[in-house]
Amino acid sequence: MRATFQNLFSTLNVAAFVRTRHAHAVSVIRWILALIPMAAAVGTLCAAFLYSLDVATQARFTYPWLLFLLPAGGFAVGLLYHWVGQSVEGGNNLIVEQIHEPGGGVPLRMAPLIFLGTVVTHLFGGSAGREGTAVQLGGSLASAVGKIFRLDSSSVRIMLMAGIAAGFGAVFGTPLAGAVFAMEVLAVGRVEYSALVPCLVAALVGDWVCQLWGIHHGVYRIDYLAATTGTHLIEPLLLIKVAVAGVAFGLAGLLFAEANHILGGWCKRTISFGPLRPVAGGLAVIALVYLCGTRDYLGLGVWSADPHGLTIASFFGPDVYPWSWALKILFTVVTLSAGFKGGEVTPLFFIGAALGNALAGALGAPVDLMAGLGFVAVFAGAANTPLACTLMGIELFGATHGVYIAVACFLAYICSGHSGIYLSQRIAVPKVAVNGAVIHGATLRHVRTIRAARTPPSPVVSPPQTETEESCPIPTT
C-alpha cells in the first residue's frame, strides 16, 4: 500500500511538473512572438531616424541659411502637436508614467510625430539630442504590440521597458546600457529586474537590426592606459582627481536639468499658445549664434563639415576648451525649453566631454580620460542612471577604465540630488532626506513642487511591492 501511494505521489508530481513547464514554454513562445518583431521594428525605425538625422545635418551644413527657418519650422511642428499631438506631449515622461501605472497606453501617433519633429529641429539647427525620439519610438510601438497581444498590466509594463531598451540600445549602439537604462530609469535607486531578460533581448535585437541597415555609430577612444596589459594598479592621485571631477559632473547634470525645467516653465507661463514658444526659442538660438560668433553648438555635435568645428571628439584632446560645456548647456536649454523636439542625452554627452576636457586642464589629468568620464557621468547625474552609464562607458571605452568610470558616474549620481531630466521618475531609495523628511514613492516633479513651495513635505508612503517588482518571473500573457 505504501509503495502504491509513493507511486501515485510521484506520478502527480511529474504531471504537475509537466503542466508547469508547458505553461512556461507557452509563455516564452508568446513573448518571443511579441518581443522579437517589436524590437526589430524599433531597430528599423531607429536606423531610418539616424539616417534622416545625417541627411538633415548635412543639408544644414550645405545650406547655412536654413538656420533662419528655425522659428518657422518650430511653429509648424508646434502647430501639428497642438492639433493632433496633445495626448503625446509628455514624451518620455508619458512612457515612464504608463510603466508605473498602465492606463490608456502610449498612442501610436507618438512615433511619427516625434520622428518628424526631431528631424525638423536638426534640419534647421536646434541644439537637441536623439535619445528622446528613440525611447518614444520604442515606447509607442511596444504599447501597440501590447494591445495586439492583449497583455495584462504587468506584461504591458515589461513590454514598455523592452521598447525603451530596444530604442536606446539601437540609437547609441550600446545594448547592455540600453537594457539596464530601461530598468533603472523608472525609479531613483532601484532597478526593475522583473524585465531583465526581455530588456536584454530587445536591446540586442534592436541594436543588431539597426546595424544590419548599415548604420554606424561614432567611435571615441581613450588612449590613456590603452597599452596596459594584465592587471594594473589604480593610481590614488588620479582617482582623487576623478572623484573631484565626478562631483562637478553631478552638479553640471543638476544645472542642466533645473535650467531646462525653470526656463521651460517660464516659457509656458509667458507664452500661453504652444506653437509660438518654438518661434521665440528659434529667434533666441539665432541670436546666440551671432552673439557667440559660432555654429559649433547647434545640432547633435557628433560631427561637423568644418574641419575646425567643435565636436564631441574634439574634447578628447589635445587642446583644452574651458567654456564649451557652458555654451552647449545654454544652446540646448534654450532649444528644448522652447518646445523643440529631440532629446537631452547627446547634448549631455557633448557637455560632459567638454566639461571633462576643461577639468583635465585645471586638474592636470589626462584629457582623453576626463573627457570620456564626463561623456557618461554628466548623463548619469542628469538621468539618475549610474549603472547604465557605467556600462555605457565600458561598452564605449573598454573595461580598462572601469573603476574610474564607475567612481565618476556614482559620484555624479549622488551629487545631482533629487533632480533630473525625467520628472516622472519615482524615488525608491532617496539619496538624502528632503527638508528632514524621507520621500518614498514620490516623483521628482513632486519634489520640485515641494522645493518651490519651501514647505516641509509630508512623507509619501510607497505602495507595497508587487510580485513583479520583487521577483523575476517570466510574465504571462
Coordinates of C-alpha atoms in Angstrom, one line a residue:
M1 CA 0.0 0.0 0.0
R2 CA 2.8 2.4 0.9
A3 CA 4.5 1.7 -2.4
T4 CA 1.2 2.4 -4.2
F5 CA 0.9 5.8 -2.6
Q6 CA 4.5 6.7 -3.3
N7 CA 4.0 5.8 -7.0
L8 CA 0.8 7.8 -7.1
F9 CA 2.5 10.8 -5.5
S10 CA 5.4 10.6 -7.9
T11 CA 3.0 10.4 -10.8
L12 CA 1.2 13.5 -9.6
N13 CA 4.5 15.4 -9.1
V14 CA 5.5 14.5 -12.7
A15 CA 2.2 15.6 -14.1
A16 CA 2.3 18.9 -12.2
F17 CA 5.9 19.5 -13.3
V18 CA 4.9 18.8 -17.0
R19 CA 1.9 21.2 -16.7
T20 CA 4.1 23.9 -15.2
R21 CA 6.8 23.5 -17.8
H22 CA 4.2 23.5 -20.6
A23 CA 2.7 26.8 -19.3
H24 CA 6.2 28.2 -19.0
A25 CA 7.0 27.2 -22.6
V26 CA 3.8 28.7 -24.0
S27 CA 4.5 32.0 -22.1
V28 CA 8.1 32.1 -23.6
I29 CA 6.8 31.4 -27.1
R30 CA 4.2 34.2 -26.8
W31 CA 6.9 36.6 -25.5
I32 CA 9.2 35.7 -28.4
L33 CA 6.4 36.3 -30.9
A34 CA 5.7 39.7 -29.4
L35 CA 9.2 40.8 -28.4
I36 CA 11.4 40.0 -31.4
P37 CA 9.2 41.7 -34.1
M38 CA 8.7 44.7 -31.9
A39 CA 12.4 45.1 -31.2
A40 CA 13.2 44.6 -34.9
A41 CA 10.7 47.2 -35.9
V42 CA 12.2 49.6 -33.4
G43 CA 15.7 48.9 -34.7
T44 CA 14.5 49.6 -38.2
L45 CA 12.8 52.9 -37.3
C46 CA 15.9 53.9 -35.4
A47 CA 18.0 53.2 -38.4
A48 CA 15.7 55.3 -40.6
F49 CA 15.8 58.0 -37.9
L50 CA 19.6 58.1 -37.7
Y51 CA 19.9 58.2 -41.5
S52 CA 17.4 61.0 -41.6
L53 CA 19.4 63.0 -39.0
D54 CA 22.5 62.6 -41.0
V55 CA 20.8 63.9 -44.1
A56 CA 19.3 66.8 -42.2
T57 CA 22.6 67.7 -40.6
Q58 CA 24.4 67.5 -44.0
A59 CA 21.7 69.8 -45.5
R60 CA 22.2 72.3 -42.7
F61 CA 25.9 72.4 -43.3
T62 CA 25.4 72.7 -47.1
Y63 CA 22.8 75.4 -46.8
P64 CA 23.6 77.6 -43.8
W65 CA 20.6 79.8 -44.4
L66 CA 18.4 77.0 -43.1
L67 CA 19.1 78.3 -39.6
F68 CA 16.8 81.3 -40.3
L69 CA 13.9 78.9 -40.9
L70 CA 14.2 77.5 -37.3
P71 CA 11.4 79.7 -35.9
A72 CA 9.1 78.7 -38.8
G73 CA 9.9 75.0 -38.6
G74 CA 9.3 75.1 -34.8
F75 CA 6.0 76.8 -35.3
A76 CA 4.9 74.2 -37.9
V77 CA 5.8 71.3 -35.6
G78 CA 4.2 73.1 -32.6
L79 CA 1.0 73.6 -34.6
L80 CA 1.0 69.9 -35.6
Y81 CA 1.3 68.8 -31.9
H82 CA -1.3 71.4 -30.9
W83 CA -3.8 69.9 -33.4
V84 CA -3.1 66.1 -33.1
G85 CA -0.4 65.6 -30.6
Q86 CA -1.5 67.0 -27.3
S87 CA -2.0 63.4 -25.9
V88 CA 1.7 62.6 -26.5
E89 CA 3.2 66.0 -25.5
G90 CA 4.5 64.3 -22.3
G91 CA 7.1 62.4 -24.3
N92 CA 9.4 60.2 -22.3
N93 CA 7.6 61.2 -19.1
L94 CA 4.4 59.8 -20.5
I95 CA 6.0 56.4 -21.1
V96 CA 7.5 56.3 -17.6
E97 CA 4.1 57.2 -16.2
Q98 CA 2.4 54.4 -18.2
I99 CA 5.0 51.9 -16.9
H100 CA 4.3 52.9 -13.3
E101 CA 0.5 52.9 -13.7
P102 CA -0.7 51.3 -17.0
G103 CA -3.8 53.1 -18.2
G104 CA -4.7 54.4 -21.6
G105 CA -1.4 53.3 -23.1
V106 CA 1.0 55.3 -25.3
P107 CA -0.7 56.4 -28.5
L108 CA 0.9 55.1 -31.7
R109 CA 0.9 58.6 -33.2
M110 CA 3.7 59.4 -30.9
A111 CA 6.2 57.6 -33.2
P112 CA 5.6 59.7 -36.5
L113 CA 5.2 62.9 -34.6
I114 CA 8.5 62.7 -32.6
F115 CA 10.3 61.4 -35.7
L116 CA 9.2 64.3 -37.8
G117 CA 9.6 66.9 -35.0
T118 CA 13.2 65.8 -34.2
V119 CA 14.3 65.8 -37.9
V120 CA 12.9 69.3 -38.3
T121 CA 14.8 70.5 -35.2
H122 CA 18.1 69.3 -36.5
L123 CA 17.5 70.4 -40.1
F124 CA 17.1 74.0 -39.0
G125 CA 19.8 74.0 -36.3
G126 CA 18.2 73.4 -32.9
S127 CA 20.5 72.0 -30.3
A128 CA 18.8 68.8 -29.2
G129 CA 19.5 65.1 -29.0
R130 CA 18.1 61.8 -30.3
E131 CA 17.5 59.5 -27.3
G132 CA 14.1 61.0 -26.6
T133 CA 13.0 60.1 -30.1
A134 CA 14.4 56.6 -29.9
V135 CA 12.7 56.0 -26.5
Q136 CA 9.4 57.3 -27.7
L137 CA 9.6 55.2 -30.9
G138 CA 10.2 52.2 -28.8
G139 CA 7.5 53.0 -26.2
S140 CA 4.8 53.7 -28.8
L141 CA 5.5 50.5 -30.8
A142 CA 5.7 48.5 -27.6
S143 CA 2.3 49.8 -26.4
A144 CA 0.7 48.9 -29.7
V145 CA 2.1 45.4 -29.6
G146 CA 0.8 45.1 -26.0
K147 CA -2.7 45.9 -27.3
I148 CA -2.4 43.5 -30.2
F149 CA -1.4 40.6 -27.9
R150 CA -3.9 41.7 -25.2
L151 CA -1.2 41.7 -22.5
D152 CA -2.2 42.2 -18.9
S153 CA -1.0 45.3 -17.0
S154 CA 2.2 43.6 -15.6
S155 CA 3.1 42.4 -19.0
V156 CA 2.5 45.8 -20.6
R157 CA 4.9 47.3 -18.1
I158 CA 7.6 44.9 -19.2
M159 CA 6.8 45.4 -22.9
L160 CA 7.2 49.2 -22.5
M161 CA 10.5 48.7 -20.7
A162 CA 11.6 46.4 -23.5
G163 CA 10.6 49.1 -26.1
I164 CA 12.8 51.6 -24.3
A165 CA 15.7 49.2 -24.2
A166 CA 15.4 48.5 -27.9
G167 CA 15.3 52.2 -28.8
F168 CA 18.2 53.2 -26.5
G169 CA 20.4 50.3 -27.5
A170 CA 19.8 50.8 -31.2
V171 CA 20.3 54.6 -31.3
F172 CA 23.6 54.5 -29.4
G173 CA 24.9 51.1 -30.3
T174 CA 25.2 50.1 -26.6
P175 CA 22.7 47.2 -25.9
L176 CA 23.9 46.4 -22.4
A177 CA 23.5 50.0 -21.3
G178 CA 20.1 50.2 -23.1
A179 CA 18.8 47.2 -21.2
V180 CA 19.9 48.5 -17.8
F181 CA 18.8 52.0 -18.7
A182 CA 15.2 50.8 -19.3
M183 CA 15.1 49.1 -15.9
E184 CA 16.9 51.8 -14.0
V185 CA 15.3 55.0 -15.4
L186 CA 11.9 54.3 -13.8
A187 CA 12.8 55.0 -10.2
V188 CA 15.7 56.6 -8.4
G189 CA 17.7 53.9 -6.5
R190 CA 16.0 50.8 -7.9
V191 CA 16.5 48.5 -10.9
E192 CA 13.4 46.7 -12.2
Y193 CA 14.9 43.2 -12.5
S194 CA 11.5 41.8 -13.4
A195 CA 12.2 42.9 -17.0
L196 CA 15.8 41.7 -17.1
V197 CA 15.6 39.1 -19.9
P198 CA 13.0 40.9 -22.1
C199 CA 15.0 44.2 -21.9
L200 CA 18.3 42.5 -22.8
V201 CA 16.8 40.6 -25.7
A202 CA 15.0 43.7 -27.0
A203 CA 18.2 45.8 -26.7
L204 CA 20.3 43.3 -28.6
V205 CA 17.8 42.7 -31.3
G206 CA 17.2 46.5 -31.8
D207 CA 21.0 47.1 -32.0
W208 CA 21.6 44.2 -34.4
V209 CA 18.8 45.2 -36.7
C210 CA 19.9 48.9 -36.7
Q211 CA 23.4 47.8 -37.7
L212 CA 22.1 45.4 -40.4
W213 CA 20.6 48.5 -42.1
G214 CA 24.2 49.9 -42.4
I215 CA 24.1 52.4 -39.5
H216 CA 27.4 53.0 -37.8
H217 CA 28.0 54.8 -34.6
G218 CA 30.7 57.3 -33.6
V219 CA 33.9 55.9 -32.1
Y220 CA 35.5 57.6 -29.2
R221 CA 38.9 56.4 -27.8
I222 CA 40.6 56.8 -24.5
D223 CA 44.3 56.2 -25.2
Y224 CA 45.3 56.6 -21.6
L225 CA 46.1 53.2 -20.2
A226 CA 45.2 51.6 -23.6
A227 CA 48.6 50.0 -23.8
T228 CA 48.4 48.5 -20.3
T229 CA 48.2 44.7 -20.3
G230 CA 47.1 42.5 -17.5
T231 CA 46.3 43.8 -14.1
H232 CA 47.3 47.4 -13.3
L233 CA 47.1 49.4 -10.1
I234 CA 44.7 52.2 -9.7
E235 CA 46.6 55.5 -9.3
P236 CA 45.4 57.0 -6.0
L237 CA 46.1 60.6 -7.0
L238 CA 44.3 60.2 -10.3
L239 CA 41.4 58.5 -8.5
I240 CA 41.1 61.6 -6.3
K241 CA 41.0 63.8 -9.3
V242 CA 38.3 61.6 -10.9
A243 CA 36.3 61.9 -7.7
V244 CA 36.6 65.7 -7.7
A245 CA 35.5 65.6 -11.4
G246 CA 32.6 63.3 -10.5
V247 CA 31.2 65.9 -8.1
A248 CA 31.5 68.6 -10.9
F249 CA 29.8 66.2 -13.4
G250 CA 26.9 65.7 -11.0
L251 CA 26.5 69.5 -10.4
A252 CA 26.5 70.0 -14.2
G253 CA 23.8 67.5 -14.6
L254 CA 21.8 69.2 -11.9
L255 CA 22.4 72.6 -13.5
F256 CA 21.2 71.3 -16.9
A257 CA 18.0 69.7 -15.6
E258 CA 17.0 72.6 -13.4
A259 CA 17.7 75.2 -16.0
N260 CA 15.7 73.3 -18.5
H261 CA 12.7 72.9 -16.1
I262 CA 12.8 76.5 -14.9
L263 CA 13.1 78.1 -18.4
G264 CA 10.5 75.7 -19.8
G265 CA 8.1 76.6 -17.1
W266 CA 8.7 80.3 -17.6
C267 CA 8.0 79.9 -21.4
K268 CA 4.7 78.1 -20.7
R269 CA 3.6 80.8 -18.3
T270 CA 4.7 83.7 -20.6
I271 CA 3.6 82.3 -24.0
S272 CA 0.2 80.5 -23.5
F273 CA -0.2 79.4 -27.1
G274 CA 2.2 76.4 -27.5
P275 CA 3.2 76.8 -31.2
L276 CA 4.5 80.3 -30.6
R277 CA 7.1 79.1 -28.0
P278 CA 9.4 77.5 -30.6
V279 CA 9.2 80.7 -32.6
A280 CA 10.6 82.7 -29.7
G281 CA 13.1 79.9 -29.0
G282 CA 14.2 79.8 -32.6
L283 CA 14.9 83.5 -32.6
A284 CA 16.8 83.2 -29.4
V285 CA 19.0 80.4 -30.9
I286 CA 19.7 82.6 -33.9
A287 CA 20.7 85.5 -31.6
L288 CA 23.0 83.2 -29.6
V289 CA 24.8 82.1 -32.8
Y290 CA 25.6 85.7 -33.7
L291 CA 26.3 86.7 -30.2
C292 CA 28.8 83.8 -29.7
G293 CA 30.1 84.0 -33.3
T294 CA 29.9 80.3 -33.9
R295 CA 27.6 77.5 -35.0
D296 CA 29.5 74.8 -33.2
Y297 CA 26.8 74.4 -30.6
L298 CA 24.0 73.7 -33.0
G299 CA 22.6 70.2 -33.7
L300 CA 24.0 67.0 -32.1
G301 CA 27.6 68.0 -32.1
V302 CA 28.6 64.5 -33.3
W303 CA 30.3 65.6 -36.5
S304 CA 31.0 68.8 -38.4
A305 CA 31.6 69.7 -42.1
D306 CA 34.0 72.3 -40.8
P307 CA 37.4 70.6 -40.0
H308 CA 38.0 73.3 -37.4
G309 CA 34.5 73.0 -35.9
L310 CA 34.0 71.6 -32.4
T311 CA 32.5 68.1 -32.0
I312 CA 32.4 65.6 -29.1
A313 CA 35.6 64.1 -30.5
S314 CA 37.4 67.4 -30.2
F315 CA 37.3 67.2 -26.4
F316 CA 39.3 64.0 -26.3
G317 CA 42.5 66.1 -26.8
P318 CA 44.9 67.5 -27.1
D319 CA 43.5 71.0 -26.9
V320 CA 41.6 72.4 -23.9
Y321 CA 38.3 74.3 -24.3
P322 CA 37.4 75.9 -20.9
W323 CA 33.8 77.1 -21.5
S324 CA 32.4 75.0 -24.3
W325 CA 30.4 73.0 -21.8
A326 CA 28.6 76.1 -20.6
L327 CA 27.8 77.3 -24.1
K328 CA 26.3 73.9 -25.0
I329 CA 24.1 74.0 -21.9
L330 CA 22.9 77.4 -23.0
F331 CA 22.1 76.5 -26.5
T332 CA 20.4 73.2 -25.6
V333 CA 18.3 74.6 -22.7
V334 CA 17.0 77.4 -24.9
T335 CA 16.1 74.9 -27.7
L336 CA 14.4 72.3 -25.5
S337 CA 12.6 74.6 -23.1
A338 CA 11.0 76.4 -26.0
G339 CA 9.4 73.1 -27.1
F340 CA 11.6 71.8 -29.9
K341 CA 11.6 68.1 -30.2
G342 CA 14.5 65.7 -29.7
G343 CA 16.3 64.6 -26.6
E344 CA 18.8 65.6 -23.9
V345 CA 21.3 62.7 -23.9
T346 CA 23.6 63.5 -26.9
P347 CA 23.9 67.2 -25.8
L348 CA 24.7 65.8 -22.3
F349 CA 27.5 63.7 -23.9
F350 CA 28.8 66.9 -25.5
I351 CA 28.5 68.9 -22.3
G352 CA 30.1 66.1 -20.3
A353 CA 33.0 65.6 -22.7
A354 CA 33.6 69.4 -22.8
L355 CA 33.5 69.7 -19.0
G356 CA 35.9 66.8 -18.6
N357 CA 38.2 68.5 -21.1
A358 CA 38.1 71.7 -19.1
L359 CA 38.7 69.9 -15.8
A360 CA 41.6 68.0 -17.2
G361 CA 43.4 71.3 -17.9
A362 CA 42.6 72.5 -14.4
L363 CA 43.4 69.3 -12.5
G364 CA 46.4 68.2 -14.6
A365 CA 44.7 64.9 -15.5
P366 CA 44.7 63.0 -18.9
V367 CA 42.4 64.9 -21.3
D368 CA 41.0 61.9 -23.1
L369 CA 40.2 60.0 -19.9
M370 CA 38.5 63.0 -18.3
A371 CA 36.5 63.7 -21.5
G372 CA 35.3 60.1 -21.6
L373 CA 34.3 60.2 -17.9
G374 CA 32.4 63.4 -18.4
F375 CA 30.7 61.9 -21.5
V376 CA 28.9 59.3 -19.4
A377 CA 28.9 60.8 -15.9
V378 CA 27.0 64.0 -16.6
F379 CA 24.3 61.9 -18.2
A380 CA 24.4 59.6 -15.1
G381 CA 23.7 62.6 -12.9
A382 CA 21.0 64.2 -15.0
A383 CA 19.1 60.9 -15.7
N384 CA 19.8 59.2 -12.3
T385 CA 21.1 56.1 -14.1
P386 CA 24.6 55.4 -12.8
L387 CA 24.6 51.7 -13.5
A388 CA 23.5 52.1 -17.1
C389 CA 26.0 54.9 -17.7
T390 CA 28.9 52.8 -16.1
L391 CA 28.0 50.0 -18.5
M392 CA 27.8 52.5 -21.4
G393 CA 31.3 53.8 -20.5
I394 CA 32.7 50.2 -20.5
E395 CA 31.0 49.4 -23.8
L396 CA 32.3 52.6 -25.5
F397 CA 35.8 52.9 -23.9
G398 CA 36.7 49.5 -22.6
A399 CA 36.8 47.8 -19.2
T400 CA 40.4 49.1 -18.6
H401 CA 38.9 52.3 -17.3
G402 CA 36.0 50.7 -15.5
V403 CA 37.0 51.8 -12.0
Y404 CA 37.4 55.4 -13.0
I405 CA 34.1 55.3 -14.9
A406 CA 32.2 53.8 -12.0
V407 CA 33.6 56.4 -9.5
A408 CA 32.7 59.3 -11.8
C409 CA 29.2 58.0 -12.5
F410 CA 28.3 57.1 -9.0
L411 CA 29.5 60.4 -7.5
A412 CA 27.7 62.3 -10.2
Y413 CA 24.5 60.5 -9.4
I414 CA 24.8 61.3 -5.7
C415 CA 25.7 65.0 -6.3
S416 CA 22.9 65.7 -8.7
G417 CA 20.4 65.5 -5.9
H418 CA 16.7 64.7 -6.3
S419 CA 16.5 66.3 -9.7
G420 CA 16.7 65.0 -13.2
I421 CA 15.6 65.4 -16.8
Y422 CA 12.8 62.9 -16.3
L423 CA 10.3 64.3 -13.8
S424 CA 8.1 61.2 -13.8
Q425 CA 10.9 59.2 -12.1
R426 CA 9.9 58.0 -8.6
I427 CA 12.1 57.9 -5.6
A428 CA 12.5 54.3 -4.5
V429 CA 15.7 54.9 -2.4
P430 CA 16.2 58.6 -1.5
K431 CA 19.8 59.9 -1.9
V432 CA 19.3 62.2 1.1
A433 CA 16.5 63.4 3.3
V434 CA 14.5 66.3 1.8
N435 CA 13.9 69.0 4.3
G436 CA 14.2 66.5 7.1
A437 CA 11.7 64.0 5.6
V438 CA 12.4 61.0 3.5
I439 CA 10.3 60.8 0.5
H440 CA 9.4 57.3 -0.7
G441 CA 7.5 56.8 -3.9
A442 CA 7.2 60.5 -4.8
T443 CA 8.0 61.7 -8.3
L444 CA 10.8 64.1 -9.0
R445 CA 8.0 66.5 -10.1
H446 CA 6.6 66.3 -6.6
V447 CA 10.0 67.0 -5.0
R448 CA 10.4 70.1 -7.2
T449 CA 7.0 71.3 -6.2
I450 CA 8.0 70.9 -2.5
R451 CA 11.2 72.8 -3.0
A452 CA 9.4 75.6 -4.9
A453 CA 6.8 76.0 -2.1
R454 CA 9.6 75.8 0.6
T455 CA 7.3 73.9 2.9
P456 CA 8.1 70.7 4.8
P457 CA 6.9 67.8 2.8
S458 CA 4.6 65.2 4.1
P459 CA 6.1 61.7 3.7
V460 CA 4.7 59.8 0.8
V461 CA 4.1 56.1 1.6
S462 CA 5.2 53.8 -1.2
P463 CA 2.8 51.2 -2.3
P464 CA 3.7 47.7 -1.3
Q465 CA 5.8 45.9 -3.9
T466 CA 4.1 43.6 -6.2
E467 CA 5.4 40.2 -7.2
T468 CA 6.5 41.8 -10.5
E469 CA 8.7 44.3 -8.6
E470 CA 10.1 41.8 -6.1
S471 CA 10.9 38.8 -8.3
C472 CA 11.9 38.0 -11.8
P473 CA 9.3 35.7 -13.2
I474 CA 8.6 35.4 -16.9
P475 CA 5.3 37.2 -17.2
T476 CA 2.3 35.5 -18.6
T477 CA 0.1 37.0 -21.3

